[in-house]
mmCIF file of C-alpha atoms in Angstrom:
data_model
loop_
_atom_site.group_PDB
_atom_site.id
_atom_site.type_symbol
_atom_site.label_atom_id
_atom_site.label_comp_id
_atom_site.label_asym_id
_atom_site.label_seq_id
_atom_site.Cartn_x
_atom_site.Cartn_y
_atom_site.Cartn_z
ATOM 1 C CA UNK A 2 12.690 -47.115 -65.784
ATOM 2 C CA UNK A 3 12.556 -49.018 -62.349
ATOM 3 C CA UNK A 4 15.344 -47.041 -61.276
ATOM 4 C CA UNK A 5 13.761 -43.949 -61.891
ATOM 5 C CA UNK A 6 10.658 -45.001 -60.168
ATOM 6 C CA UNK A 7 12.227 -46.052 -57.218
ATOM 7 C CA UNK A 8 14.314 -42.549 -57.139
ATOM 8 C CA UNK A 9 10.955 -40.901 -57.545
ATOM 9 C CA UNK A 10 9.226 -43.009 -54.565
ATOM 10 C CA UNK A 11 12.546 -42.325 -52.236
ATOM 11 C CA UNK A 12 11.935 -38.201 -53.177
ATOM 12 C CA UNK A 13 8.212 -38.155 -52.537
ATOM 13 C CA UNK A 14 9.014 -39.869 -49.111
ATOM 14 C CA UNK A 15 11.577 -37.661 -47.707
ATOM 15 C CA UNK A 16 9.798 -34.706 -49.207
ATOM 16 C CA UNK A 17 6.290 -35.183 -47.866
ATOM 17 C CA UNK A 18 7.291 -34.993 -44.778
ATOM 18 C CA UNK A 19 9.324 -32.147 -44.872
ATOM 19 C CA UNK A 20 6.334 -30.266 -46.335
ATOM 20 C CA UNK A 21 4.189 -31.484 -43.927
ATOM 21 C CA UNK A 22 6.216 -30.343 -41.257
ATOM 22 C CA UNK A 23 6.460 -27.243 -42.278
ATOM 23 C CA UNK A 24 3.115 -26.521 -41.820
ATOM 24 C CA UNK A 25 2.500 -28.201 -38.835
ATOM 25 C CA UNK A 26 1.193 -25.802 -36.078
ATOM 26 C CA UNK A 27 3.727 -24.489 -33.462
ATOM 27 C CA UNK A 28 2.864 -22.971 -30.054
ATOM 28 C CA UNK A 29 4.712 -20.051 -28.488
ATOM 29 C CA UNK A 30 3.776 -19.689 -25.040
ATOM 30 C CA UNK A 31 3.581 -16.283 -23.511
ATOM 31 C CA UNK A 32 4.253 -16.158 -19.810
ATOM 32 C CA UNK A 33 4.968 -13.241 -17.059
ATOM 33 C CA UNK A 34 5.410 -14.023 -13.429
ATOM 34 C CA UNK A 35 5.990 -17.536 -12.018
ATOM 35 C CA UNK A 36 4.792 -16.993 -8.371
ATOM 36 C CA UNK A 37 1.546 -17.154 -6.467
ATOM 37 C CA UNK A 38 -0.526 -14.115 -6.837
ATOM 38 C CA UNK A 39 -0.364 -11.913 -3.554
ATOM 39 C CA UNK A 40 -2.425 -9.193 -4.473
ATOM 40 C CA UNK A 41 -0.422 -6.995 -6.424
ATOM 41 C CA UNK A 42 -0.420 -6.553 -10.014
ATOM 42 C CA UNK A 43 -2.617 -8.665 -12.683
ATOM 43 C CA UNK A 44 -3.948 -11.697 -11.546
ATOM 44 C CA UNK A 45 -4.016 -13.485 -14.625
ATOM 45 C CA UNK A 46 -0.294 -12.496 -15.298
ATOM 46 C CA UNK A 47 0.907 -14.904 -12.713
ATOM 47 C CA UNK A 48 1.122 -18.895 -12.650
ATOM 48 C CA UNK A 49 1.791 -20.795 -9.579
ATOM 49 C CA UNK A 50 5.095 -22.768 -9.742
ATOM 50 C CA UNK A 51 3.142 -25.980 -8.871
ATOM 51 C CA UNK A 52 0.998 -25.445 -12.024
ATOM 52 C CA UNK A 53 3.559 -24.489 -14.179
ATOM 53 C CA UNK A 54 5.772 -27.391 -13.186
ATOM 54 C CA UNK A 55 2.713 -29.896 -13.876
ATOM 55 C CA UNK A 56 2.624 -28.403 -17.231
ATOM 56 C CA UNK A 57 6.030 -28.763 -17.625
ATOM 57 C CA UNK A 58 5.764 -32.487 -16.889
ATOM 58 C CA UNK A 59 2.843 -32.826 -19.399
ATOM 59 C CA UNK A 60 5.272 -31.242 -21.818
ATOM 60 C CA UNK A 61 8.021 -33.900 -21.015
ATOM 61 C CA UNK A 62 5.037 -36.871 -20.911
ATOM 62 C CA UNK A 63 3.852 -35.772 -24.256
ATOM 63 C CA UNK A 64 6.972 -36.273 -26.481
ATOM 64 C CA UNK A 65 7.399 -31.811 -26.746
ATOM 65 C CA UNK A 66 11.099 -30.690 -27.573
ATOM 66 C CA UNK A 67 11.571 -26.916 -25.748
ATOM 67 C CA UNK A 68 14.098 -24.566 -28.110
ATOM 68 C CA UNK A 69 15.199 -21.414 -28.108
ATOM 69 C CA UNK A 70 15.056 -19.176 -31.483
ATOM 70 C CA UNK A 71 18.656 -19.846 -31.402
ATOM 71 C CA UNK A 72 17.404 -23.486 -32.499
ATOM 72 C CA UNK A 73 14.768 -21.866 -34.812
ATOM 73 C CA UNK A 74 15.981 -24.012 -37.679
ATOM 74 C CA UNK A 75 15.449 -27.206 -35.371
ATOM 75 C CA UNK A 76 11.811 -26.823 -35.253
ATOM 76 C CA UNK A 77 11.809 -29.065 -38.622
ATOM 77 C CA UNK A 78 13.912 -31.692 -37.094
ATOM 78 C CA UNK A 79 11.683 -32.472 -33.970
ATOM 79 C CA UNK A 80 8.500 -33.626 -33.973
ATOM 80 C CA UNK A 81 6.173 -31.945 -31.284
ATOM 81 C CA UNK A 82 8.320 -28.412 -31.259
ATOM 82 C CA UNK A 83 7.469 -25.680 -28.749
ATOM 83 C CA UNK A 84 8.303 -22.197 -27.518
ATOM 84 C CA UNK A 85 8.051 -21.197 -24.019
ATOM 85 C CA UNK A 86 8.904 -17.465 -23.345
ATOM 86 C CA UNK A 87 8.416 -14.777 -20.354
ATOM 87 C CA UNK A 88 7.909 -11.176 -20.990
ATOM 88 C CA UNK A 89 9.049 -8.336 -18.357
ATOM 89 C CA UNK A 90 12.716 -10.470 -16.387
ATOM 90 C CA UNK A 91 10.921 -10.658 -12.978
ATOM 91 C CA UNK A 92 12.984 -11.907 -10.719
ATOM 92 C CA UNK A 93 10.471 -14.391 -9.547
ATOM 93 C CA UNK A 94 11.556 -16.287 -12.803
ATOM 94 C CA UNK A 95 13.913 -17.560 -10.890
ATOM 95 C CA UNK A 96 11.765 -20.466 -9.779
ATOM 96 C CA UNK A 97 11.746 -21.439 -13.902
ATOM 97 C CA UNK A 98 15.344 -22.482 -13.262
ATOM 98 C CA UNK A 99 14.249 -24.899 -10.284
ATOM 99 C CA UNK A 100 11.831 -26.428 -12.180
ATOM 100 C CA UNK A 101 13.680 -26.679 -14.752
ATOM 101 C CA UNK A 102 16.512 -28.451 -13.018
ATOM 102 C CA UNK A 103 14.172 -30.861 -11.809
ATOM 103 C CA UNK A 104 12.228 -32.214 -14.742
ATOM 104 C CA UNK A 105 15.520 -32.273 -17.039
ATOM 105 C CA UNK A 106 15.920 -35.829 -17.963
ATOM 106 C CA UNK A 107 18.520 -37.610 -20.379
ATOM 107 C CA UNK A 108 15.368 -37.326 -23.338
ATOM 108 C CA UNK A 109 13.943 -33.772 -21.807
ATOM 109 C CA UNK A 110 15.933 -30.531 -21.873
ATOM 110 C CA UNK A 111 13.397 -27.887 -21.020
ATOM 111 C CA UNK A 112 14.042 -24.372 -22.488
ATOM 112 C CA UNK A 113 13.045 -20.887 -22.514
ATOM 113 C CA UNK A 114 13.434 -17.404 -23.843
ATOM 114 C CA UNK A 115 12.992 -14.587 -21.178
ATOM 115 C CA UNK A 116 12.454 -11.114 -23.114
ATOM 116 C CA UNK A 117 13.974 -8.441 -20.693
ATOM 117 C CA UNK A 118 13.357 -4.906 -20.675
ATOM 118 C CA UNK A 119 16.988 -3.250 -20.659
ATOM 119 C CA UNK A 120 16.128 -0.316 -18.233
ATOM 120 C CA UNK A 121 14.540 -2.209 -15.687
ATOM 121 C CA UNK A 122 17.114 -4.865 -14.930
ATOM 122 C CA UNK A 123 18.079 -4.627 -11.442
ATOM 123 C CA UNK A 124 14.546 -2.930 -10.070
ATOM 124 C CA UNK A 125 13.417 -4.262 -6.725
ATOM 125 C CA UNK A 126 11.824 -7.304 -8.539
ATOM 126 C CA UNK A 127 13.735 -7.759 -11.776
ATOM 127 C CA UNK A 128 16.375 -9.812 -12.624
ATOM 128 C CA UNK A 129 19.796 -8.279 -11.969
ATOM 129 C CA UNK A 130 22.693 -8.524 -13.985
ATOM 130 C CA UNK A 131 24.421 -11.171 -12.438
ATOM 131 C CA UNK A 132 21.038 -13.271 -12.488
ATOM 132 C CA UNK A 133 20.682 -13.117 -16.112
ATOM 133 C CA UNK A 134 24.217 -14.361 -16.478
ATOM 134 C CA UNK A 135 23.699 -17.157 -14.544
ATOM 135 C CA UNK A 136 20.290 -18.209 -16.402
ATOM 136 C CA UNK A 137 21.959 -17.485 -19.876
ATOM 137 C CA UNK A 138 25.166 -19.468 -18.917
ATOM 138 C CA UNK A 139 22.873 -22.221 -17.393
ATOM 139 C CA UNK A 140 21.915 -23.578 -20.679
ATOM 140 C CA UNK A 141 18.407 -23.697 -20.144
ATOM 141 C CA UNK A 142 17.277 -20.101 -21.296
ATOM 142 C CA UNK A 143 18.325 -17.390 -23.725
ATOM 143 C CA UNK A 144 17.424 -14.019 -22.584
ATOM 144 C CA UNK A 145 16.393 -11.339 -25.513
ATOM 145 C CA UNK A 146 15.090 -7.958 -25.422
ATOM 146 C CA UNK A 147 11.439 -6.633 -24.312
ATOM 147 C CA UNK A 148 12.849 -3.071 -25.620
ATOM 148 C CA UNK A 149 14.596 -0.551 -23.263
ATOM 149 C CA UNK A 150 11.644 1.077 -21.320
ATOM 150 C CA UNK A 151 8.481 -1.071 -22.450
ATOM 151 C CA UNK A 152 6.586 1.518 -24.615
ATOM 152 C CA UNK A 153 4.092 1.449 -27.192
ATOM 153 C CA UNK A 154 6.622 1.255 -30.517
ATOM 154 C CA UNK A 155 3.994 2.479 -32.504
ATOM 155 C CA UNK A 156 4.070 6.071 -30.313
ATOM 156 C CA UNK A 157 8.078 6.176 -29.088
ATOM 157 C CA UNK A 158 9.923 8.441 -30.278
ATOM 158 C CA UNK A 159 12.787 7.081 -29.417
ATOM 159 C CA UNK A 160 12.347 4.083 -32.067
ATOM 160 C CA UNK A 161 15.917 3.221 -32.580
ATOM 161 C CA UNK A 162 17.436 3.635 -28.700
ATOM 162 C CA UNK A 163 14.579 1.127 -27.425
ATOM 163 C CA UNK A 164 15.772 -1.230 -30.011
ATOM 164 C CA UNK A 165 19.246 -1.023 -30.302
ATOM 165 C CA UNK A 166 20.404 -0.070 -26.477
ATOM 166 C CA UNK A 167 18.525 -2.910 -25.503
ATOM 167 C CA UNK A 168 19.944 -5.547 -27.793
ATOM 168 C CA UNK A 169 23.602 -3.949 -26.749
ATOM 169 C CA UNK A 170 23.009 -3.922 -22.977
ATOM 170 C CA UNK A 171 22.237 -7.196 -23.111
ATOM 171 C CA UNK A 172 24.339 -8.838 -25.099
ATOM 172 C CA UNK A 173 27.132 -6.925 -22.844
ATOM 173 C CA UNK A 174 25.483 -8.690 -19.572
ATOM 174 C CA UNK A 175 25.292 -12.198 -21.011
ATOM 175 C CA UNK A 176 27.874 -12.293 -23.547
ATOM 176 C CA UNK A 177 25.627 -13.755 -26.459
ATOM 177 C CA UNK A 178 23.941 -12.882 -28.810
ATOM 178 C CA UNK A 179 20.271 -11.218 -28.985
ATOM 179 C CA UNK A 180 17.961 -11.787 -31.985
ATOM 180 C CA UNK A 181 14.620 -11.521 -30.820
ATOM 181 C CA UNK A 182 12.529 -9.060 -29.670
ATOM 182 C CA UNK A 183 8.891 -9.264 -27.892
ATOM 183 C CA UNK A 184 6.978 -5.993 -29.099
ATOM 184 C CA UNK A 185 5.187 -4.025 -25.910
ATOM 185 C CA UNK A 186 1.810 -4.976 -25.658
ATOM 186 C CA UNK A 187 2.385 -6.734 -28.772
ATOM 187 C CA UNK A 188 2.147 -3.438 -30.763
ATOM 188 C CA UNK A 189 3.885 -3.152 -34.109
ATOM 189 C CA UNK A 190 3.698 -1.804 -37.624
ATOM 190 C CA UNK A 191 5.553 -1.029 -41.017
ATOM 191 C CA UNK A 192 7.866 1.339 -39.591
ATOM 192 C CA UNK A 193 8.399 -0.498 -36.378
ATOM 193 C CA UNK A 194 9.321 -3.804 -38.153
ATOM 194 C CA UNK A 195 11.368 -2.125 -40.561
ATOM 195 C CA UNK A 196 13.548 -1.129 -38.442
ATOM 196 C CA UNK A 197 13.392 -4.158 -35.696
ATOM 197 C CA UNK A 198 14.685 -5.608 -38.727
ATOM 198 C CA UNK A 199 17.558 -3.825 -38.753
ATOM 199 C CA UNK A 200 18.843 -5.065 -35.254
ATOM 200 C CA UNK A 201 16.945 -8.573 -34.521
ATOM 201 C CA UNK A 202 15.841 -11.768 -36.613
ATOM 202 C CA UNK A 203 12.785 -12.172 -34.814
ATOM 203 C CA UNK A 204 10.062 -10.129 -33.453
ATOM 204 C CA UNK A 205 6.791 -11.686 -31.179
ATOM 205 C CA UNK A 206 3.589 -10.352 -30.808
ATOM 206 C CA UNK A 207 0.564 -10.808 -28.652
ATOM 207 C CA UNK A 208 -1.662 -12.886 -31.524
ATOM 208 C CA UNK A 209 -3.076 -15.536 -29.847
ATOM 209 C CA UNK A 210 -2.690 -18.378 -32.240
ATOM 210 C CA UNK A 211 -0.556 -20.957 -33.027
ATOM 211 C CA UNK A 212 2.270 -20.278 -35.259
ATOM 212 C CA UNK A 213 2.152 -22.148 -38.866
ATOM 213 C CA UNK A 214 3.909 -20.926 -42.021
ATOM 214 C CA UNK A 215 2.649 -19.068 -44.714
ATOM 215 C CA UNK A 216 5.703 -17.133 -46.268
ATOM 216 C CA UNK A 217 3.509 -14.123 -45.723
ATOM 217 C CA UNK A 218 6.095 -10.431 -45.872
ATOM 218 C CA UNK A 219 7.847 -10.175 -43.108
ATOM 219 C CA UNK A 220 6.562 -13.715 -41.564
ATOM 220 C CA UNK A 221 9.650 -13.938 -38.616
ATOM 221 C CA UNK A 222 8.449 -10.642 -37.168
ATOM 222 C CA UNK A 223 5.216 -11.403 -36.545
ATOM 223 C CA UNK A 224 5.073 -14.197 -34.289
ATOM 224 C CA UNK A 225 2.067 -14.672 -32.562
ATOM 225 C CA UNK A 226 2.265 -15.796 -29.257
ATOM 226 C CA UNK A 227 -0.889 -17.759 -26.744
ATOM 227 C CA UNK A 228 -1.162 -17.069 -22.740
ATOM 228 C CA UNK A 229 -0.657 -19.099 -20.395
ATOM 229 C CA UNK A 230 -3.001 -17.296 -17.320
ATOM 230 C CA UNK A 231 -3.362 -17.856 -13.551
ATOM 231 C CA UNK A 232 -6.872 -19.215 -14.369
ATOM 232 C CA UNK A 233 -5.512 -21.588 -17.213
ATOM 233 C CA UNK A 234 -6.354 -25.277 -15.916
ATOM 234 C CA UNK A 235 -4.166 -28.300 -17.245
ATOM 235 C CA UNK A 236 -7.059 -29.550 -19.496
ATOM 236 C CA UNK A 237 -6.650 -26.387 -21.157
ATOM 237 C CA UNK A 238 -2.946 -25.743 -21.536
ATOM 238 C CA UNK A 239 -3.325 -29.356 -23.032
ATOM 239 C CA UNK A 240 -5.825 -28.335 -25.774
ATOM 240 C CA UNK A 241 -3.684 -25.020 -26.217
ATOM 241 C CA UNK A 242 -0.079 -27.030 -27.177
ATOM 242 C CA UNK A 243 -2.110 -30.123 -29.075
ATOM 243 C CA UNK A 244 -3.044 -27.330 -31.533
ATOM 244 C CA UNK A 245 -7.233 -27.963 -30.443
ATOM 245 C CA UNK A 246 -8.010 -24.737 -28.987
ATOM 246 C CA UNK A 247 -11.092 -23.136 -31.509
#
């Protein structure tokens, strides 16, 4: 009898927290351009590289662990888990890498995903070929597809060439392997996640919430995802990653 109770206390305690964890909330961060804004383009699409470093340090002060969705399954095993991820491959994302570099301690290795879109790489101010190598051999970011051309999925008609070309130029570039996918404008529906499932094991969105499980159909390929914006202040990309934004 005391054995069994004690086997039954030891269960409920590894459990618990298991379940617990599961539900915890998890932020994916949705960034663009790491730059100051010069005039050109959305304003609120760019963050300075002196405020995204300082949140990058508040990450690091506040016990966060940065993965990849290649560490997807890791998100259990950490306590304060978070996704940081930039949509587009501009080249100024670049200065991620510096920062990155300079924050990584023995306890902090910072991460991120950068979603590229297949057609573009090389443009005037995209990242080439030879600078996504660099970043995905760096071992600080995995780079994934943003499609081939950036359209609305829900309107292409060219479904299966901005899904699949992209994955395969990519994977060519860095040698690894792609499994996520950042919708355009975060549109998606049935037929466009039926087949993303087809090629990737993830696809993000544009829902601006927190990420929590609920085993709802089709779960992994609707990842919502919240800004991070030119205007966003520190006290507020604390509130956003301590899960206490209304």
């Amino acid at each position: 009898m005391i054995k069994g109770i004690v086997f039954s206390s030891i269960l409920v305690f590894f459990t618990f927290p298991l379940q617990a964890n599961a539900n915890k909330e998890i932020p994916i961060l949705i960034y663009h351009s790491i730059q100051e804004y010069k005039g050109t383009g959305q304003k609120e699409l760019f963050v300075t590289p002196e405020n995204f470093e300082q949140q990058i340090i508040y990450l690091r002060e506040h016990g966060f662990t940065l993965l990849t969705f290649e560490q997807w399954e890791k998100r259990h095993n950490v306590k304060k888990p978070i996704f940081i991820t930039f949509d587009d491959g501009y080249k100024n994302n670049l200065n991620v890498l510096e920062i990155f570099q300079k924050q990584k301690t023995a306890q902090f290795h910072p991460t991120a995903t950068i979603f590229v879109i297949s057609d573009f790489i090389g443009r005037t101010n995209r990242l080439s070929k030879a600078d996504l190598k660099m970043l995905a051999d760096s071992g600080f970011f995995s780079i994934q597809s943003h499609t081939a051309t950036h359209p609305n999925l829900r309107e292409t008609k060219n479904l299966s060439y901005e899904l699949k070309s992209s994955k395969e130029k990519i994977e060519k570039i860095t040698g690894k392997n792609v499994i996520a996918i950042a919708y355009p404008y975060g549109e998606r529906d049935k037929k466009v996640i039926n087949e993303t499932k087809n090629y990737y094991r993830f696809g993000l969105t544009t829902i601006p919430k927190l990420y929590s499980e609920t085993s709802i159909p089709n779960e992994l390929y609707l990842l919502p995802r919240v800004y991070v914006k030119y205007s966003t202040t520190l006290e507020e990309f604390a509130i956003i990653v301590e899960g206490k934004a209304s």
